[in-house]
Short mmCIF file of C-alpha atoms in Angstrom, two decimals:
data_model
loop_
_atom_site.label_atom_id
_atom_site.label_comp_id
_atom_site.label_asym_id
_atom_site.label_seq_id
_atom_site.Cartn_x
_atom_site.Cartn_y
_atom_site.Cartn_z
CA UNK G 1 109.62 48.97 -9.00
CA UNK G 2 112.33 50.59 -11.20
CA UNK G 3 115.87 50.34 -9.89
CA UNK G 4 118.00 51.51 -7.46
CA UNK G 5 121.29 52.32 -7.66
CA UNK G 6 122.67 48.61 -7.74
CA UNK G 7 126.40 47.92 -8.69
CA UNK G 8 127.04 44.46 -8.65
CA UNK G 9 130.64 42.61 -8.11
CA UNK G 10 132.90 43.10 -9.63
CA UNK G 11 134.29 42.06 -13.45
CA UNK G 12 136.69 43.43 -14.69
CA UNK G 13 139.32 44.51 -11.15
CA UNK G 14 140.11 47.49 -10.01
CA UNK G 15 143.79 47.68 -8.32
CA UNK G 16 141.73 48.58 -4.79
CA UNK G 17 145.55 48.48 -2.55
CA UNK G 18 146.45 51.09 -5.51
CA UNK G 19 143.12 53.15 -5.71
CA UNK G 20 142.85 53.34 -1.54
CA UNK G 21 146.84 55.26 -2.12
CA UNK G 22 145.44 57.91 -4.89
CA UNK G 23 142.10 58.46 -3.12
CA UNK G 24 144.54 59.43 0.12
CA UNK G 25 146.80 61.39 -1.27
CA UNK G 26 144.20 63.28 -3.50
CA UNK G 27 140.83 63.79 -2.14
CA UNK G 28 142.00 63.14 1.23
CA UNK G 29 140.51 59.56 2.27
CA UNK G 30 141.69 57.33 4.12
CA UNK G 31 139.73 54.32 4.31
CA UNK G 32 140.11 51.56 1.61
CA UNK G 33 136.64 51.52 -0.13
CA UNK G 34 134.27 48.97 -0.73
CA UNK G 35 134.63 48.12 -4.72
CA UNK G 36 131.15 47.64 -7.07
CA UNK G 37 130.70 47.43 -10.83
CA UNK G 38 127.71 48.88 -11.98
CA UNK G 39 126.49 46.00 -14.12
CA UNK G 40 124.61 48.18 -17.37
CA UNK G 41 126.49 49.34 -20.64
CA UNK G 42 128.74 47.89 -22.90
CA UNK G 43 131.43 50.75 -22.84
CA UNK G 44 133.46 52.55 -20.24
CA UNK G 45 133.34 51.14 -17.01
CA UNK G 46 131.31 52.27 -13.46
CA UNK G 47 132.16 51.88 -10.15
CA UNK G 48 131.07 52.72 -7.17
CA UNK G 49 133.13 52.97 -4.01
CA UNK G 50 131.66 52.84 -1.08
CA UNK G 51 133.50 53.93 2.19
CA UNK G 52 132.50 55.09 5.53
CA UNK G 53 129.47 57.28 5.72
CA UNK G 54 129.98 58.42 1.32
CA UNK G 55 130.22 56.94 -1.80
CA UNK G 56 131.50 57.45 -4.51
CA UNK G 57 131.77 57.02 -8.48
CA UNK G 58 134.59 56.13 -10.33
CA UNK G 59 134.97 56.52 -14.38
CA UNK G 60 137.49 54.03 -16.56
CA UNK G 61 137.96 53.03 -20.05
CA UNK G 62 137.33 49.04 -20.67
CA UNK G 63 140.48 47.27 -21.41
CA UNK G 64 142.29 47.54 -24.24
CA UNK G 65 140.33 51.18 -25.59
CA UNK G 66 141.40 54.14 -27.10
CA UNK G 67 141.55 57.01 -24.79
CA UNK G 68 142.41 59.51 -27.22
CA UNK G 69 139.18 58.17 -29.46
CA UNK G 70 135.57 57.45 -27.26
CA UNK G 71 137.28 56.55 -24.14
CA UNK G 72 137.96 60.29 -23.55
CA UNK G 73 138.39 60.80 -19.58
CA UNK G 74 139.80 64.25 -19.27
CA UNK G 75 137.19 65.09 -21.62
CA UNK G 76 133.89 63.74 -20.06
CA UNK G 77 135.75 65.32 -16.54
CA UNK G 78 136.11 69.32 -18.35
CA UNK G 79 132.26 68.53 -19.67
CA UNK G 80 130.94 67.92 -15.66
CA UNK G 81 132.54 70.55 -14.82
CA UNK G 82 131.25 73.30 -17.32
CA UNK G 83 127.80 71.77 -16.96
CA UNK G 84 127.73 71.11 -12.62
CA UNK G 85 125.32 74.09 -11.51
CA UNK G 86 124.01 74.69 -15.31
CA UNK G 87 122.06 71.37 -15.43
CA UNK G 88 122.16 68.24 -13.91
CA UNK G 89 125.26 66.52 -13.90
CA UNK G 90 127.47 64.98 -10.55
CA UNK G 91 130.54 66.82 -9.96
CA UNK G 92 133.33 65.95 -10.97
CA UNK G 93 135.57 65.27 -8.39
CA UNK G 94 139.45 64.44 -9.61
CA UNK G 95 140.80 63.25 -12.74
CA UNK G 96 143.74 60.87 -12.94
CA UNK G 97 145.29 60.96 -16.38
CA UNK G 98 148.05 58.54 -15.38
CA UNK G 99 147.16 54.89 -16.70
CA UNK G 100 150.12 53.53 -14.57
CA UNK G 101 147.85 54.30 -11.43
CA UNK G 102 145.24 51.87 -12.50
CA UNK G 103 145.96 51.06 -15.82
CA UNK G 104 144.39 53.48 -17.65
CA UNK G 105 142.93 56.97 -16.73
CA UNK G 106 139.82 58.04 -14.98
CA UNK G 107 138.41 60.18 -12.71
CA UNK G 108 135.91 59.78 -9.42
CA UNK G 109 132.64 61.75 -9.19
CA UNK G 110 130.21 62.31 -6.56
CA UNK G 111 127.63 59.82 -6.36
CA UNK G 112 123.52 61.24 -6.93
CA UNK G 113 121.49 59.21 -5.02
CA UNK G 114 118.48 58.41 -6.84
CA UNK G 115 116.32 56.06 -8.86
CA UNK G 116 117.52 54.44 -12.93
CA UNK G 117 114.95 53.01 -14.81
CA UNK G 118 116.22 49.96 -16.78
CA UNK G 119 113.99 47.69 -18.72
CA UNK G 120 113.48 44.59 -16.61
CA UNK G 121 111.62 46.30 -13.51
CA UNK G 122 108.43 46.34 -13.09
CA UNK G 123 106.36 48.32 -14.85
CA UNK G 124 105.29 51.70 -12.98
CA UNK G 125 101.54 53.58 -13.20
CA UNK G 126 100.88 55.05 -16.55
CA UNK G 127 100.55 58.67 -14.68
CA UNK G 128 104.14 58.39 -12.99
CA UNK G 129 105.68 57.48 -16.75
CA UNK G 130 104.01 60.63 -18.17
CA UNK G 131 106.39 62.67 -15.87
CA UNK G 132 109.27 60.90 -16.09
CA UNK G 133 108.73 61.54 -20.27
CA UNK G 134 107.79 65.48 -19.57
CA UNK G 135 110.87 65.14 -17.08
CA UNK G 136 113.22 63.77 -19.96
CA UNK G 137 111.98 66.29 -22.70
CA UNK G 138 112.62 68.73 -20.45
CA UNK G 139 116.28 68.05 -19.40
CA UNK G 140 116.78 67.33 -23.25
CA UNK G 141 115.15 70.81 -24.22
CA UNK G 142 117.79 72.30 -21.41
CA UNK G 143 120.79 70.96 -22.53
CA UNK G 144 119.67 71.81 -25.83
CA UNK G 145 119.73 75.54 -24.49
CA UNK G 146 122.98 76.12 -22.59
CA UNK G 147 125.21 78.39 -23.78
CA UNK G 148 128.02 76.95 -25.10
CA UNK G 149 130.43 79.87 -25.47
CA UNK G 150 129.46 80.72 -21.93
CA UNK G 151 129.87 77.64 -20.27
CA UNK G 152 133.65 77.81 -22.38
CA UNK G 153 132.52 74.30 -24.20
CA UNK G 154 132.80 76.33 -27.71
CA UNK G 155 135.53 74.58 -29.37
CA UNK G 156 134.90 71.08 -28.12
CA UNK G 157 132.50 70.05 -31.64
CA UNK G 158 132.14 70.99 -35.57
CA UNK G 159 129.05 71.75 -35.68
CA UNK G 160 129.46 72.55 -39.22
CA UNK G 161 128.34 69.97 -41.90
CA UNK G 162 127.96 68.02 -38.62
CA UNK G 163 124.57 66.33 -40.10
CA UNK G 164 126.84 64.79 -43.65
CA UNK G 165 129.70 64.12 -41.08
CA UNK G 166 127.44 61.74 -39.17
CA UNK G 167 126.24 59.76 -42.09
CA UNK G 168 129.40 59.36 -43.49
CA UNK G 169 131.26 58.40 -40.38
CA UNK G 170 129.12 55.84 -39.12
CA UNK G 171 129.05 54.44 -42.29
CA UNK G 172 133.10 53.80 -42.43
CA UNK G 173 132.67 52.31 -39.10
CA UNK G 174 129.99 50.08 -39.98
CA UNK G 175 132.49 49.24 -42.76
CA UNK G 176 134.88 48.70 -40.86
CA UNK G 177 133.45 46.56 -37.57
CA UNK G 178 131.13 44.64 -40.30
CA UNK G 179 131.21 40.47 -39.96
CA UNK G 180 127.20 39.77 -41.51
CA UNK G 181 126.01 40.95 -44.55
CA UNK G 182 123.05 43.18 -43.63
CA UNK G 183 121.29 44.47 -46.63
CA UNK G 184 119.19 46.85 -44.90
CA UNK G 185 121.81 48.82 -43.40
CA UNK G 186 123.50 49.36 -46.22
CA UNK G 187 120.26 50.26 -47.11
CA UNK G 188 119.31 52.49 -44.60
CA UNK G 189 122.95 54.32 -45.11
CA UNK G 190 121.98 54.59 -48.85
CA UNK G 191 118.88 56.24 -47.95
CA UNK G 192 120.12 58.84 -45.47
CA UNK G 193 122.97 60.03 -48.20
CA UNK G 194 119.87 60.99 -50.26
CA UNK G 195 117.64 62.42 -47.39
CA UNK G 196 119.74 64.39 -45.75
CA UNK G 197 118.05 67.41 -44.14
CA UNK G 198 119.41 71.11 -43.63
CA UNK G 199 121.13 71.49 -40.38
CA UNK G 200 119.03 73.03 -37.46
CA UNK G 201 121.44 74.89 -35.54
CA UNK G 202 124.21 74.07 -33.08
CA UNK G 203 124.15 73.00 -29.34
CA UNK G 204 126.10 70.94 -26.49
CA UNK G 205 124.19 67.33 -27.09
CA UNK G 206 124.71 64.40 -25.62
CA UNK G 207 124.35 61.63 -28.21
CA UNK G 208 122.87 58.39 -25.91
CA UNK G 209 120.08 60.42 -24.20
CA UNK G 210 118.17 57.65 -23.21
CA UNK G 211 116.36 56.78 -19.65
CA UNK G 212 119.17 54.58 -18.10
CA UNK G 213 121.27 57.27 -17.99
CA UNK G 214 119.66 59.65 -15.83
CA UNK G 215 118.90 59.57 -11.94
CA UNK G 216 115.15 59.93 -11.23
CA UNK G 217 114.31 61.69 -7.82
CA UNK G 218 112.52 58.83 -6.20
CA UNK G 219 109.00 59.68 -7.13
CA UNK G 220 110.10 59.99 -10.81
CA UNK G 221 109.29 63.76 -10.99
CA UNK G 222 112.56 65.00 -12.00
CA UNK G 223 115.84 64.35 -13.10
CA UNK G 224 118.56 64.01 -10.43
CA UNK G 225 121.69 63.32 -13.01
CA UNK G 226 122.40 63.16 -16.59
CA UNK G 227 125.75 60.34 -17.10
CA UNK G 228 127.24 59.03 -19.38
CA UNK G 229 129.53 61.95 -21.51
CA UNK G 230 131.62 60.50 -23.38
CA UNK G 231 129.44 60.71 -27.16
CA UNK G 232 128.57 64.88 -26.29
CA UNK G 233 129.92 66.90 -28.28
CA UNK G 234 128.92 70.61 -29.91
CA UNK G 235 126.51 69.68 -32.81
CA UNK G 236 122.91 69.50 -34.59
CA UNK G 237 120.40 68.99 -31.23
CA UNK G 238 117.97 66.82 -34.38
CA UNK G 239 120.78 64.36 -34.17
CA UNK G 240 120.64 64.29 -30.90
CA UNK G 241 116.60 63.86 -30.73
CA UNK G 242 117.87 61.34 -32.84
CA UNK G 243 119.77 58.85 -31.40
CA UNK G 244 117.80 59.00 -28.23
CA UNK G 245 114.30 57.98 -31.23
CA UNK G 246 116.82 55.13 -32.29
CA UNK G 247 116.51 54.08 -28.33
CA UNK G 248 112.87 54.57 -27.92
CA UNK G 249 110.75 51.27 -28.01
CA UNK G 250 107.18 51.75 -28.63
CA UNK G 251 104.86 48.04 -27.51
CA UNK G 252 104.19 47.24 -31.35
CA UNK G 253 107.83 46.91 -32.14
CA UNK G 254 108.97 43.91 -33.15
CA UNK G 255 110.15 41.27 -29.70
CA UNK G 256 113.82 41.69 -30.93
CA UNK G 257 114.00 45.47 -30.58
CA UNK G 258 111.49 45.08 -27.36
CA UNK G 259 114.26 42.58 -25.64
CA UNK G 260 117.22 44.41 -27.16
CA UNK G 261 115.68 47.32 -25.60
CA UNK G 262 117.79 49.82 -22.61
CA UNK G 263 115.11 51.51 -21.61
CA UNK G 264 111.25 50.97 -20.66
CA UNK G 265 109.96 53.26 -23.34
CA UNK G 266 106.88 51.02 -23.95
CA UNK G 267 105.55 50.82 -20.83
CA UNK G 268 101.97 52.67 -20.46
CA UNK G 269 102.26 56.12 -20.51
CA UNK G 270 105.01 56.71 -22.44
CA UNK G 271 104.41 59.33 -25.55
CA UNK G 272 105.21 57.47 -28.42
CA UNK G 273 108.26 58.12 -31.11
CA UNK G 274 106.03 60.81 -32.40
CA UNK G 275 104.54 61.53 -28.90
CA UNK G 276 108.69 62.35 -28.26
CA UNK G 277 109.50 64.17 -31.54
CA UNK G 278 106.02 66.39 -30.61
CA UNK G 279 106.40 67.72 -27.15
CA UNK G 280 110.11 67.92 -28.09
CA UNK G 281 108.99 70.28 -30.66
CA UNK G 282 106.30 72.17 -28.58
CA UNK G 283 109.43 72.75 -25.30
CA UNK G 284 112.30 73.64 -27.68
CA UNK G 285 110.90 75.62 -31.02
CA UNK G 286 112.70 73.12 -33.15
CA UNK G 287 111.00 71.27 -36.44
CA UNK G 288 112.19 68.08 -36.77
CA UNK G 289 109.59 67.90 -39.92
CA UNK G 290 108.65 63.63 -39.87
CA UNK G 291 111.81 62.72 -38.46
CA UNK G 292 112.22 59.94 -40.54
CA UNK G 293 115.99 60.78 -41.73
CA UNK G 294 116.45 61.48 -37.45
CA UNK G 295 114.75 58.61 -36.97
CA UNK G 296 116.92 56.09 -39.18
CA UNK G 297 119.75 57.68 -38.16
CA UNK G 298 119.46 56.79 -34.66
CA UNK G 299 118.71 52.58 -35.45
CA UNK G 300 121.75 52.52 -37.36
CA UNK G 301 124.01 54.54 -34.60
CA UNK G 302 122.62 52.08 -32.27
CA UNK G 303 123.30 48.91 -34.98
CA UNK G 304 126.74 50.65 -35.45
CA UNK G 305 127.64 50.40 -31.78
CA UNK G 306 126.83 47.03 -31.15
CA UNK G 307 127.99 45.51 -34.24
CA UNK G 308 131.24 47.71 -33.11
CA UNK G 309 131.00 46.03 -29.39
CA UNK G 310 129.66 42.80 -31.51
CA UNK G 311 132.95 42.00 -33.18
CA UNK G 312 135.20 42.90 -30.24
CA UNK G 313 133.77 40.05 -28.65
CA UNK G 314 133.70 37.49 -31.87
CA UNK G 315 138.27 38.64 -32.26
CA UNK G 316 138.42 37.57 -29.09
CA UNK G 317 139.03 40.96 -27.70
CA UNK G 318 136.40 41.14 -25.03
CA UNK G 319 134.43 38.03 -23.07
CA UNK G 320 131.54 39.81 -21.92
CA UNK G 321 128.68 36.72 -22.28
CA UNK G 322 126.11 39.67 -23.58
CA UNK G 323 128.06 40.77 -26.18
CA UNK G 324 126.87 37.49 -28.27
CA UNK G 325 124.38 38.28 -29.42
CA UNK G 326 124.42 41.88 -30.16
CA UNK G 327 124.74 40.87 -33.87
CA UNK G 328 120.61 40.56 -33.89
CA UNK G 329 120.56 43.45 -31.64
CA UNK G 330 122.33 44.49 -35.66
CA UNK G 331 119.71 42.85 -37.24
CA UNK G 332 116.63 44.33 -35.68
CA UNK G 333 117.86 47.88 -35.82
CA UNK G 334 118.35 47.00 -39.58
CA UNK G 335 114.52 46.02 -40.03
CA UNK G 336 113.21 48.41 -38.39
CA UNK G 337 115.05 51.62 -40.15
CA UNK G 338 113.98 49.91 -43.27
CA UNK G 339 109.98 50.02 -41.99
CA UNK G 340 110.86 53.63 -40.85
CA UNK G 341 111.78 54.01 -44.52
CA UNK G 342 109.12 52.52 -46.48
CA UNK G 343 106.11 53.89 -44.49
CA UNK G 344 107.54 57.21 -43.71
CA UNK G 345 106.23 57.46 -40.47
CA UNK G 346 108.59 57.17 -37.30
CA UNK G 347 105.45 55.03 -35.17
CA UNK G 348 102.80 52.41 -34.93
CA UNK G 349 104.76 50.56 -38.18
CA UNK G 350 103.28 47.65 -37.84
CA UNK G 351 99.98 48.83 -39.41
#
């Protein structure tokens, strides 16, 4: 059965007294919340605040993060407020830019009741997963159809030259974060530079779209909320699809990728990566071609994110024991990218 909303004990402490005072002044909440922390995720920290008859969610950057870079809480709030009522997102209730309150800027949003699909749960029936995949593709397509000018997000990104900037940007990030020589990744970056496709247009893109960033209704028929907007921008929507393809593990993929997967995309009933591309093409009218470039991009991007977190752990800036194993994720993504390039297809790579 899929996981319900199950936060765990707090790993990264919040000042409960300071938070209670802020809630009273900002949201007219008189009670001190019970604080629990969501255990999944490797970046921004998310907490559930349990109050009598009410639940809230708090988001803040991890300790030592660049709050003006990829951990800009104010930017997330702007996105949530612009999209609320247009695509399924939680309602952002209040933003606190002053780091003196809890040690970093943060915001509080409504809690959305529902189910989050994670890889460690017991598999759902195939017909259920087929519905889930269809709802996922529809939600991604709806996001890519948002009129960014109409919702006031037209200035959020720089869509012109987006593909090239992403390739070069992730390459630079990898060079800065590298701790081991991984020739498959270096080869994948070289290949992408030589095989960049023409840009397909501009849209609002999530950049981290996967099952465990969605809240489903209890019957797993529809998406109630899309979470974790820290990487969102305006750019090429096919690159957003590529990010998803990097996460999308098939049943025949290597065990290392299955072990690292955050979303159970290999459960029976899910489409293959090629099936996902076909469904997206049919739903949106956008044509990713053979999608080899976009899949390689998604894999190397995932590898670099894992490498950055691993470096923080290796240098003693992060203590989460999960981070030690992330170097194996980096290697597995590099091998998978090399296999996609060699075979010229994105699915059934073992045949």
